[in-house]
PDB file of C-alpha atoms and ligand atoms in Angstrom:
ATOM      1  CA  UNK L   1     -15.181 -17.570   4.296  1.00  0.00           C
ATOM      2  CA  UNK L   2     -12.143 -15.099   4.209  1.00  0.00           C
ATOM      3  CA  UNK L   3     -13.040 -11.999   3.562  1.00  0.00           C
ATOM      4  CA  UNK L   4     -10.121  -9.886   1.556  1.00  0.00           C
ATOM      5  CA  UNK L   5      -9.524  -6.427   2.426  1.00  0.00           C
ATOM      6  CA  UNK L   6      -7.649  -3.620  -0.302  1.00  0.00           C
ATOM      7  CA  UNK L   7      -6.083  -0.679   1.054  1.00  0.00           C
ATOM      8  CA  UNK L   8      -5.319   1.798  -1.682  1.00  0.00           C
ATOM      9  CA  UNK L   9      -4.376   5.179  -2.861  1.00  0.00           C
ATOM     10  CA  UNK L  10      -6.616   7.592  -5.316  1.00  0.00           C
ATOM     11  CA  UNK L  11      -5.264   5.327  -8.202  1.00  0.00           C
ATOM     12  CA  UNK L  12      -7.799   2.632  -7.504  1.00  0.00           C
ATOM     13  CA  UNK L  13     -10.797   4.347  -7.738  1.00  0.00           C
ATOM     14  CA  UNK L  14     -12.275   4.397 -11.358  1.00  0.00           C
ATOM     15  CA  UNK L  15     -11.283   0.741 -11.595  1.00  0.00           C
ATOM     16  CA  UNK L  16     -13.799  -1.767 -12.650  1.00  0.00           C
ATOM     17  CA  UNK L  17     -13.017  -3.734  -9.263  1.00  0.00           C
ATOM     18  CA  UNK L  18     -14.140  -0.671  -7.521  1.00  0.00           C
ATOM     19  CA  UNK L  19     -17.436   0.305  -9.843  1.00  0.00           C
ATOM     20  CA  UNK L  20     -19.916  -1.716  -8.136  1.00  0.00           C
ATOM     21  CA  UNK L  21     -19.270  -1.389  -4.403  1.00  0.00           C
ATOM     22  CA  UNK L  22     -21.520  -0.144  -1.736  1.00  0.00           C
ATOM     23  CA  UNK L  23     -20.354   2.593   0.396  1.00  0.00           C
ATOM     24  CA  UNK L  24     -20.062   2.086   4.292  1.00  0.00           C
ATOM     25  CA  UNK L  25     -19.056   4.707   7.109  1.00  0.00           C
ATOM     26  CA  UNK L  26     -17.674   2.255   9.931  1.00  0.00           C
ATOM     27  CA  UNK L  27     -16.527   3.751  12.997  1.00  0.00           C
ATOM     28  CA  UNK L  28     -13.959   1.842  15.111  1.00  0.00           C
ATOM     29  CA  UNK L  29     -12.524   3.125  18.294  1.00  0.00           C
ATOM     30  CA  UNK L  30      -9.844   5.311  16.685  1.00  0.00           C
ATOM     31  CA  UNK L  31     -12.526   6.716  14.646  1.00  0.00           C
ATOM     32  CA  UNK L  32     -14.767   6.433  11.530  1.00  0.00           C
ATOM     33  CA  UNK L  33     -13.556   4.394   8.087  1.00  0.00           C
ATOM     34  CA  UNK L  34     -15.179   5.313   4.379  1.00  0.00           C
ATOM     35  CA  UNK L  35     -14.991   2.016   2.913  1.00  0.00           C
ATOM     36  CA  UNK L  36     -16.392   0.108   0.279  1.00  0.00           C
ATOM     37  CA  UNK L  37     -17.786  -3.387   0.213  1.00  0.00           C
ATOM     38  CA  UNK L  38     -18.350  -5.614  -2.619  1.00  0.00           C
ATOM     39  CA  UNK L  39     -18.517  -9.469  -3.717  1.00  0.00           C
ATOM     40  CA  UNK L  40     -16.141 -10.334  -6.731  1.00  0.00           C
ATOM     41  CA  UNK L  41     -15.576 -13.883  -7.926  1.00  0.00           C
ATOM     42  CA  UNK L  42     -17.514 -15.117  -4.485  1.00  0.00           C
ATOM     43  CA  UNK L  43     -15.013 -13.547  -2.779  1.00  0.00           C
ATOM     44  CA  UNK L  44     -15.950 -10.685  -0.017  1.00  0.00           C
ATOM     45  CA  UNK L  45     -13.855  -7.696  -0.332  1.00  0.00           C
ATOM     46  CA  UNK L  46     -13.260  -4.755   2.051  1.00  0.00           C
ATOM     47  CA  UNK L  47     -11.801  -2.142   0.196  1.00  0.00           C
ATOM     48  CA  UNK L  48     -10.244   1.445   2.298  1.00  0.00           C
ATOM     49  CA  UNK L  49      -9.455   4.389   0.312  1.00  0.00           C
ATOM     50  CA  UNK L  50      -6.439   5.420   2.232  1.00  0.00           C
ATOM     51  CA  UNK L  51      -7.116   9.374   1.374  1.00  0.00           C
ATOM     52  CA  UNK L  52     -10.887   8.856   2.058  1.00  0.00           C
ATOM     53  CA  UNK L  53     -14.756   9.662   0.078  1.00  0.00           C
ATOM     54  CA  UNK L  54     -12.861  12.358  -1.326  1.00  0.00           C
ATOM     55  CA  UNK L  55      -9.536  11.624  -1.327  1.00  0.00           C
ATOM     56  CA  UNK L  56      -8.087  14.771   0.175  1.00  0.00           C
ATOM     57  CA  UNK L  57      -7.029  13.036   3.455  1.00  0.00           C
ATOM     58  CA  UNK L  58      -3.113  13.949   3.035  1.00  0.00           C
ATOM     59  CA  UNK L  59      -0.592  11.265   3.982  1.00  0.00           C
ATOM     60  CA  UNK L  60       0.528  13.147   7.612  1.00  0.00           C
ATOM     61  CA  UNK L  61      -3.388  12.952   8.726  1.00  0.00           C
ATOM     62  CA  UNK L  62      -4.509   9.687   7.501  1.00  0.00           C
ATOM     63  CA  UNK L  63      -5.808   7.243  10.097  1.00  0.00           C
ATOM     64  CA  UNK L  64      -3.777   4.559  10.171  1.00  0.00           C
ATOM     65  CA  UNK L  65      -4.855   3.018  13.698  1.00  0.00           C
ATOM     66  CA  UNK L  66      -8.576   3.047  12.556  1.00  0.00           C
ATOM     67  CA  UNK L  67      -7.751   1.949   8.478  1.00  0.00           C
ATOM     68  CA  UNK L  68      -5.797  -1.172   9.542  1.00  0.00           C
ATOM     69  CA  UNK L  69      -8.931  -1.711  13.116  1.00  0.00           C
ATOM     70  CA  UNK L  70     -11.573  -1.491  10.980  1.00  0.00           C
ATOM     71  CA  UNK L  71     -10.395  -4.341   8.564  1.00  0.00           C
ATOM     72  CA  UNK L  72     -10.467  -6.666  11.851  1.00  0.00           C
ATOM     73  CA  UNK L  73     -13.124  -5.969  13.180  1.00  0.00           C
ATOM     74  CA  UNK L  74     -14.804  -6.793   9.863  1.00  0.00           C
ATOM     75  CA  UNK L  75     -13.467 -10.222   9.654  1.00  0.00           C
ATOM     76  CA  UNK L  76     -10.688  -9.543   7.280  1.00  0.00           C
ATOM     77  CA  UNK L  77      -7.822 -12.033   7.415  1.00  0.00           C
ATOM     78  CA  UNK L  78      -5.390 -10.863   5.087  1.00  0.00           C
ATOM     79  CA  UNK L  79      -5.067  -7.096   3.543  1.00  0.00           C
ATOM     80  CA  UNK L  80      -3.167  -6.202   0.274  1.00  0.00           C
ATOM     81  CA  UNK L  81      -1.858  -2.803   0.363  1.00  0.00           C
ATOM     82  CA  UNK L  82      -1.024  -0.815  -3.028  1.00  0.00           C
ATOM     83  CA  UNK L  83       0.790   1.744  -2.898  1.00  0.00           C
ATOM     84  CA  UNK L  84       2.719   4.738  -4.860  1.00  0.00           C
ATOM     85  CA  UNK L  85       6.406   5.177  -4.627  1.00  0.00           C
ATOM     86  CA  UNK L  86       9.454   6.581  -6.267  1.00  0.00           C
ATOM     87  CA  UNK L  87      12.319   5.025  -6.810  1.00  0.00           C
ATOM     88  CA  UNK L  88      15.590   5.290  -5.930  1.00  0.00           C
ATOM     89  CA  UNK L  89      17.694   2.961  -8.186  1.00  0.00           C
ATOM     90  CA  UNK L  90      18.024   3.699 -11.939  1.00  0.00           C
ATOM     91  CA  UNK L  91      17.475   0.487 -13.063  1.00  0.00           C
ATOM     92  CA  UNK L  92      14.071   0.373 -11.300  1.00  0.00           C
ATOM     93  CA  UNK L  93      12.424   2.957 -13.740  1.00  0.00           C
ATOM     94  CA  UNK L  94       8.668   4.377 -13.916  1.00  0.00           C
ATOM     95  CA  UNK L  95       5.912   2.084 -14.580  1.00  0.00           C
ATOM     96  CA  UNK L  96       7.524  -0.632 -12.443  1.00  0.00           C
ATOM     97  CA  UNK L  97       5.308  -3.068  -9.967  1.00  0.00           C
ATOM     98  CA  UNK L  98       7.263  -4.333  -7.127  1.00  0.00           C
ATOM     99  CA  UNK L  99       5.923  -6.576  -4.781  1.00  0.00           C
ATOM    100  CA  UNK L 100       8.330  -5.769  -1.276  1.00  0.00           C
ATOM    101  CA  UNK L 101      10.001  -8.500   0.679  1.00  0.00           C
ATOM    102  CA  UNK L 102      10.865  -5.660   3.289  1.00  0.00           C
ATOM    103  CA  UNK L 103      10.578  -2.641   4.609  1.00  0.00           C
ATOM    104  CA  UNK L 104      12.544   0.167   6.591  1.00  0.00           C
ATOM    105  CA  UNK L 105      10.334   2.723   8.629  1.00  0.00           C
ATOM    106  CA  UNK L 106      12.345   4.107  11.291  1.00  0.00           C
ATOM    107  CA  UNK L 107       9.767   7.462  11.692  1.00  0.00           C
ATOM    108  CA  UNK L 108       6.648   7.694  13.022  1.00  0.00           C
ATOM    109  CA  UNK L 109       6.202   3.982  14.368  1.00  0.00           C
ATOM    110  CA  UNK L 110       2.504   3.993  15.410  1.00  0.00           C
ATOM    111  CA  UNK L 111       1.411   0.593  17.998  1.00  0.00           C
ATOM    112  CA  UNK L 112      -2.175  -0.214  19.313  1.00  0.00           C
ATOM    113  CA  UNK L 113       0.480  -1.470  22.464  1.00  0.00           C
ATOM    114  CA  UNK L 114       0.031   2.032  24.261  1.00  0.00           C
ATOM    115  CA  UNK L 115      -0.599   0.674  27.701  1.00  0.00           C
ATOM    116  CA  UNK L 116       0.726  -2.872  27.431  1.00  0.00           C
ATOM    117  CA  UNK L 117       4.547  -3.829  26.848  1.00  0.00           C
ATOM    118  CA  UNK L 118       4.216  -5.639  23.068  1.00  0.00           C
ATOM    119  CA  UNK L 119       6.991  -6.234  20.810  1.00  0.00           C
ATOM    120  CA  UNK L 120       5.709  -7.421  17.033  1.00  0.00           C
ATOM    121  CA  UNK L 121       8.489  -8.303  14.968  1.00  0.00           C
ATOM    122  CA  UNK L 122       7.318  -6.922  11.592  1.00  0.00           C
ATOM    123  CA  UNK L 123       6.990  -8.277   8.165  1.00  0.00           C
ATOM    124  CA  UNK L 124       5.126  -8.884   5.177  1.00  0.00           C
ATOM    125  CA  UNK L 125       3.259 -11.971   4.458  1.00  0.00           C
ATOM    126  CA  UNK L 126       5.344 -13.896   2.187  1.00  0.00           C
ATOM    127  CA  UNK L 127       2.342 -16.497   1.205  1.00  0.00           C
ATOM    128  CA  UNK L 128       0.195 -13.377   0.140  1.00  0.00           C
ATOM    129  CA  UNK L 129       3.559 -11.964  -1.791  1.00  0.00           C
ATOM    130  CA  UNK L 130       4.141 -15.345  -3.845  1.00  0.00           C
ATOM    131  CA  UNK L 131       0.277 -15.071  -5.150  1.00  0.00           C
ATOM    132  CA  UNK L 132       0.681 -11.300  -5.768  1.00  0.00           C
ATOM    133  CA  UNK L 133       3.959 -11.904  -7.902  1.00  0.00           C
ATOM    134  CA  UNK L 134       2.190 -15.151  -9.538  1.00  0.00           C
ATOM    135  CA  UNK L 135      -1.151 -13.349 -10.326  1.00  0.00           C
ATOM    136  CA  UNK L 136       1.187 -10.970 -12.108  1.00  0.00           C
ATOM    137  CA  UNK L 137       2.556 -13.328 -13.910  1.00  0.00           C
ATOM    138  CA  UNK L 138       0.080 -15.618 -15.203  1.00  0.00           C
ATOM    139  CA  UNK L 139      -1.441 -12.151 -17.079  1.00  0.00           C
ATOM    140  CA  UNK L 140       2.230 -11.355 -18.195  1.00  0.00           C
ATOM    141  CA  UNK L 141       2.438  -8.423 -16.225  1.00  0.00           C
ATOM    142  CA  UNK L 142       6.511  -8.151 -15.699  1.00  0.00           C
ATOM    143  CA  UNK L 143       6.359  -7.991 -11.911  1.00  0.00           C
ATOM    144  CA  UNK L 144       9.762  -6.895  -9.337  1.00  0.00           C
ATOM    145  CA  UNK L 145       9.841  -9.785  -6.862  1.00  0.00           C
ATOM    146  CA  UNK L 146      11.717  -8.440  -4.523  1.00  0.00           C
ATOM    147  CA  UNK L 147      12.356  -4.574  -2.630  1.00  0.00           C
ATOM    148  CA  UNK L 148      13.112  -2.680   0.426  1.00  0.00           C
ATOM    149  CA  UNK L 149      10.216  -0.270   1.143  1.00  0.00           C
ATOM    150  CA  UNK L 150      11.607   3.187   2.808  1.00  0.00           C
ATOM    151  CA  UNK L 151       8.948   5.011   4.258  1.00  0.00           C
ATOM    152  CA  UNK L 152       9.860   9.064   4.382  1.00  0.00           C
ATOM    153  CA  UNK L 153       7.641  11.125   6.623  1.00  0.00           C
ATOM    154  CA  UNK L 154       5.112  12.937   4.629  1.00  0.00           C
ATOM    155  CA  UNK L 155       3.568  14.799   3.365  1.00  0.00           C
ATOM    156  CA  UNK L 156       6.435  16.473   1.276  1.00  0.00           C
ATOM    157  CA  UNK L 157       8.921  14.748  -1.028  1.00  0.00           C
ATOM    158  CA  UNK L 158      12.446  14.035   0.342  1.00  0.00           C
ATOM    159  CA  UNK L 159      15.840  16.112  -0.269  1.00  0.00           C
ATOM    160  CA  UNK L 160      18.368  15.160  -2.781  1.00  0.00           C
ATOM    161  CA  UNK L 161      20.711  14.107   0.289  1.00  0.00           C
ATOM    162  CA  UNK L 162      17.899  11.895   1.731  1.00  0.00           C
ATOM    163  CA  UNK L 163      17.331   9.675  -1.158  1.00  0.00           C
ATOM    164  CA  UNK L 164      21.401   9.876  -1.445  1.00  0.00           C
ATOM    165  CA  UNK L 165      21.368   8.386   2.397  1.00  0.00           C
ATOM    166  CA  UNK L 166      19.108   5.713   1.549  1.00  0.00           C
ATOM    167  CA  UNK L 167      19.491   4.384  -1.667  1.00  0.00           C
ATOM    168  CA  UNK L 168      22.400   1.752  -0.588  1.00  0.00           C
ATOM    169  CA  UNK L 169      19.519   0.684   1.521  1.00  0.00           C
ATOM    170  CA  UNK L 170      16.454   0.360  -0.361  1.00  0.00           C
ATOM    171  CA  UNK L 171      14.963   0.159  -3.396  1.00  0.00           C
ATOM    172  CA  UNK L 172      11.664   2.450  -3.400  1.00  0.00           C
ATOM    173  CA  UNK L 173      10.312   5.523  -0.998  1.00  0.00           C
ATOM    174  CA  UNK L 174       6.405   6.259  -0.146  1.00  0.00           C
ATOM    175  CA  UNK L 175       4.775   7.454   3.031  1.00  0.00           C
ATOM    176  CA  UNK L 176       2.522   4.585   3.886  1.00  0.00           C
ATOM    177  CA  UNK L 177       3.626   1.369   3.486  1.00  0.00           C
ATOM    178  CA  UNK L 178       5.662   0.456   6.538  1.00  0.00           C
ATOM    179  CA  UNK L 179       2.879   2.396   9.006  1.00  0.00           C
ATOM    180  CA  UNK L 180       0.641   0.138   7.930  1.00  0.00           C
ATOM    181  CA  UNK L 181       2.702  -3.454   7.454  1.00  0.00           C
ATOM    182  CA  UNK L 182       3.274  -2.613  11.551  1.00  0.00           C
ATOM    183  CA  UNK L 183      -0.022  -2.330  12.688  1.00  0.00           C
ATOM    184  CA  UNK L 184      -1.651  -4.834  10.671  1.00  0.00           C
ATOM    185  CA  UNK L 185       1.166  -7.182  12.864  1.00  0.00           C
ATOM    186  CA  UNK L 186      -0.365  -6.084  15.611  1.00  0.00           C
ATOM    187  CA  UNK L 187      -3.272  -6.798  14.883  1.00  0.00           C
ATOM    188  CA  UNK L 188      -2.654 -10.491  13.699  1.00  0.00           C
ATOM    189  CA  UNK L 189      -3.351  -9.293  10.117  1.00  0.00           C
ATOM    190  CA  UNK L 190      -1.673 -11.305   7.001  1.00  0.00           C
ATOM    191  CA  UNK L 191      -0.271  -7.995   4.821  1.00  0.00           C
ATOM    192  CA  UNK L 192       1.349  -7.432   1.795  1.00  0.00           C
ATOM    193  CA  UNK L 193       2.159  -4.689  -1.006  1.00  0.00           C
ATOM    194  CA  UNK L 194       2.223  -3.740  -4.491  1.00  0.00           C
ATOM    195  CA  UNK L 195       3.914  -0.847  -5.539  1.00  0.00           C
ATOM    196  CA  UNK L 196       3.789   1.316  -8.405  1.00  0.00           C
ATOM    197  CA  UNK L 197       6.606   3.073  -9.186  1.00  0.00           C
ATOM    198  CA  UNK L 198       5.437   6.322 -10.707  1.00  0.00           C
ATOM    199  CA  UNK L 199       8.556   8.609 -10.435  1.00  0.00           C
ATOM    200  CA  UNK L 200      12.637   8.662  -9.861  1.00  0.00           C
ATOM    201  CA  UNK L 201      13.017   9.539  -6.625  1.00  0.00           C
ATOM    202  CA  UNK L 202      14.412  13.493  -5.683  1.00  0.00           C
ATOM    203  CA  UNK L 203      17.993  13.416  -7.316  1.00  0.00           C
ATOM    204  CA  UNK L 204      18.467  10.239  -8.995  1.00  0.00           C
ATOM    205  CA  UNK L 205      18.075  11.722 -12.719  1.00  0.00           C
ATOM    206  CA  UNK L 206      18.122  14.779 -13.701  1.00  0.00           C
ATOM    207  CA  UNK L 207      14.571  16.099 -14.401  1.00  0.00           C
ATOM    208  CA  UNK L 208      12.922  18.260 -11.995  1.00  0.00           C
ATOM    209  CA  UNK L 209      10.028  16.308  -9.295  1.00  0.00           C
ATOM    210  CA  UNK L 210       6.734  17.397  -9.867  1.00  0.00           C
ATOM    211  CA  UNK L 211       3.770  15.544  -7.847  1.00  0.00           C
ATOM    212  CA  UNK L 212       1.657  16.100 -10.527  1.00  0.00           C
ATOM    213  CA  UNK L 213       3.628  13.987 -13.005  1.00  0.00           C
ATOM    214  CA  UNK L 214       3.708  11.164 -10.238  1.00  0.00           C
ATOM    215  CA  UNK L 215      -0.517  11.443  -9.980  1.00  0.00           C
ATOM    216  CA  UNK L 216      -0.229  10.840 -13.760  1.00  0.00           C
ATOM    217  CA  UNK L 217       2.013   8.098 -13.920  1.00  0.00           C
ATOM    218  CA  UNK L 218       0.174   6.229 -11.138  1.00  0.00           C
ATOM    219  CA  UNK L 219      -3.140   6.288 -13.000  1.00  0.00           C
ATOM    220  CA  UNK L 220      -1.242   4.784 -16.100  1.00  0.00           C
ATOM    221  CA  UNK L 221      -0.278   1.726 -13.626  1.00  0.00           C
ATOM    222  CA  UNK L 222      -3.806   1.505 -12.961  1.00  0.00           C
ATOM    223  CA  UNK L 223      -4.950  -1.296 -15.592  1.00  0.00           C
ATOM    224  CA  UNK L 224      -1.930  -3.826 -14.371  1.00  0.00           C
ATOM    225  CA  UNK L 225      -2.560  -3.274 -10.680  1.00  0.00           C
ATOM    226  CA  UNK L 226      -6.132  -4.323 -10.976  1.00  0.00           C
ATOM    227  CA  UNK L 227      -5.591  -6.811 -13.355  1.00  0.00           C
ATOM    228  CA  UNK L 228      -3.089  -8.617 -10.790  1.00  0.00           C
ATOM    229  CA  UNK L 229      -5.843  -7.564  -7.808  1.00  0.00           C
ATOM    230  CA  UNK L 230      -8.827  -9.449 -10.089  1.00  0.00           C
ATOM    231  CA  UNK L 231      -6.473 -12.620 -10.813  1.00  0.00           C
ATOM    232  CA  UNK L 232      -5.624 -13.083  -6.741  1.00  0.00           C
ATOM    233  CA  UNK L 233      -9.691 -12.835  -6.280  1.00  0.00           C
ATOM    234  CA  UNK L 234     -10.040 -15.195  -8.576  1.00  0.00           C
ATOM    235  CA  UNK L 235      -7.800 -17.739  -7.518  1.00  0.00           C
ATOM    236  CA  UNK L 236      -8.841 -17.453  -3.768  1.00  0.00           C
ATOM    237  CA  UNK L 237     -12.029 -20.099  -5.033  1.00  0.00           C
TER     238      UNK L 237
HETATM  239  N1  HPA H 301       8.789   9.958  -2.457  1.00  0.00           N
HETATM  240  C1  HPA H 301       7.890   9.658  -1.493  1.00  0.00           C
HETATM  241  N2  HPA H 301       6.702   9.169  -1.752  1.00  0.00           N
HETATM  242  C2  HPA H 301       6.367   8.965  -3.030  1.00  0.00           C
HETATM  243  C3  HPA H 301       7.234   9.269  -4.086  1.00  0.00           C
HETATM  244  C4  HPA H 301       8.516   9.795  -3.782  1.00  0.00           C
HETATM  245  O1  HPA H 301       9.351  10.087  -4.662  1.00  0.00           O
HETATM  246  N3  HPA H 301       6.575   8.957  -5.244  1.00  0.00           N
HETATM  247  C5  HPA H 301       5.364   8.472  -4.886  1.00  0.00           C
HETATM  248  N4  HPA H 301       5.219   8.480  -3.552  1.00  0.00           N
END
């Protein structure tokens, strides 16, 4: 059977997907995962708290290389990511989900090819997208189809001129996403996103950034994101 893994930020634990799991410590050779297993629906689920058991792994020092090994080595085909972001057009306000066709992560590119001459061409699973977008909206949860994905390097926010340079370019900013698509390419793994957008990224209106306002907002997206999670479990009979 396939087994499913989740990749998410603090914003998924104290969901009801995430209340009866059992706790694992799985080391991989880049080093030990926290993770949490569970059986939902019949379906196995690997789920990896990006920020870790106590969630205070910031964005610059999280694993990557062992968070996306540790899913294959446990048998998991296919990996939806969620993730927090701001955004960066007006008409894409707070409290949007947006399932990305693409991404743009020019910093940072991490490979498992360290030794060996490997070329992935990235992207995100476009099968796993369509059930993410129709999970959404078979519980009418209004759902952005479509998005480019800029990953920023972390772990502070961007300038006012940054998110000027790339909002011609794309549509919503984190510090995870594209880190992750890449590697889970290498490693064969089917990937795809949903993001919550929890602020207006640095500039675009005029109240101040605070991170504490995005922690808030993200929480609120909490009861859609797991309601769309819980339908794509369920339809994976
Ligand atoms: N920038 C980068 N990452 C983020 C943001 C942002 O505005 N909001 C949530 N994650």
């Amino acid at each position: 059977m396939m087994v499913l893994g989740i990749i998410g930020g603090t914003s998924l634990f104290g969901t009801k997907l995430l209340s009866d799991m059992d706790e694992h410590e799985v080391t991989t050779e880049y080093g030990a995962v926290y993770l949490l297993v569970t059986t939902v629906h019949a379906q196995e689920i690997v789920f990896v708290p990006r920020h870790g058991k106590d969630r205070n792994i910031p964005p610059h020092r999280i694993n990557y290389k062992a968070n996306m090994r540790v899913f294959k080595d446990l048998g998991v085909d296919e990996v939806i990511s969620v993730t927090s972001v701001g955004s960066v057009k007006r008409t894409l306000p707070p409290r949007s989900l947006v399932v990305p066709h693409d991404y743009i992560g020019l910093f940072n590119i991490l490979t498992y090819f360290d030794t060996e001459i490997v070329h992935v061409t990235p992207s995100l699973d476009e099968a796993l997208r369509k059930r993410l977008i129709g999970a959404a909206r078979s519980r009418d949860i209004t759902i952005v189809e479509r998005g480019v994905y800029f990953q920023t390097l972390s772990p502070r926010l961007e300038t006012k001129a940054e998110i000027n340079l790339i909002k011609d370019y794309a549509d919503i900013v984190g510090m995870n996403m594209a880190t992750e698509a890449t590697l889970a390419t290498e490693l064969g793994l089917r990937y795809a996103n949903i993001s919550t957008v929890d602020n207006y990224a640095h500039g675009i209106v005029a109240e101040p950034l605070d991170y504490n306002d995005i922690v808030a907002a993200a929480a609120q997206s909490r009861a859609d994101v797991e309601k769309v999670l819980m339908k794509v479990i369920e339809d994976m009979d």
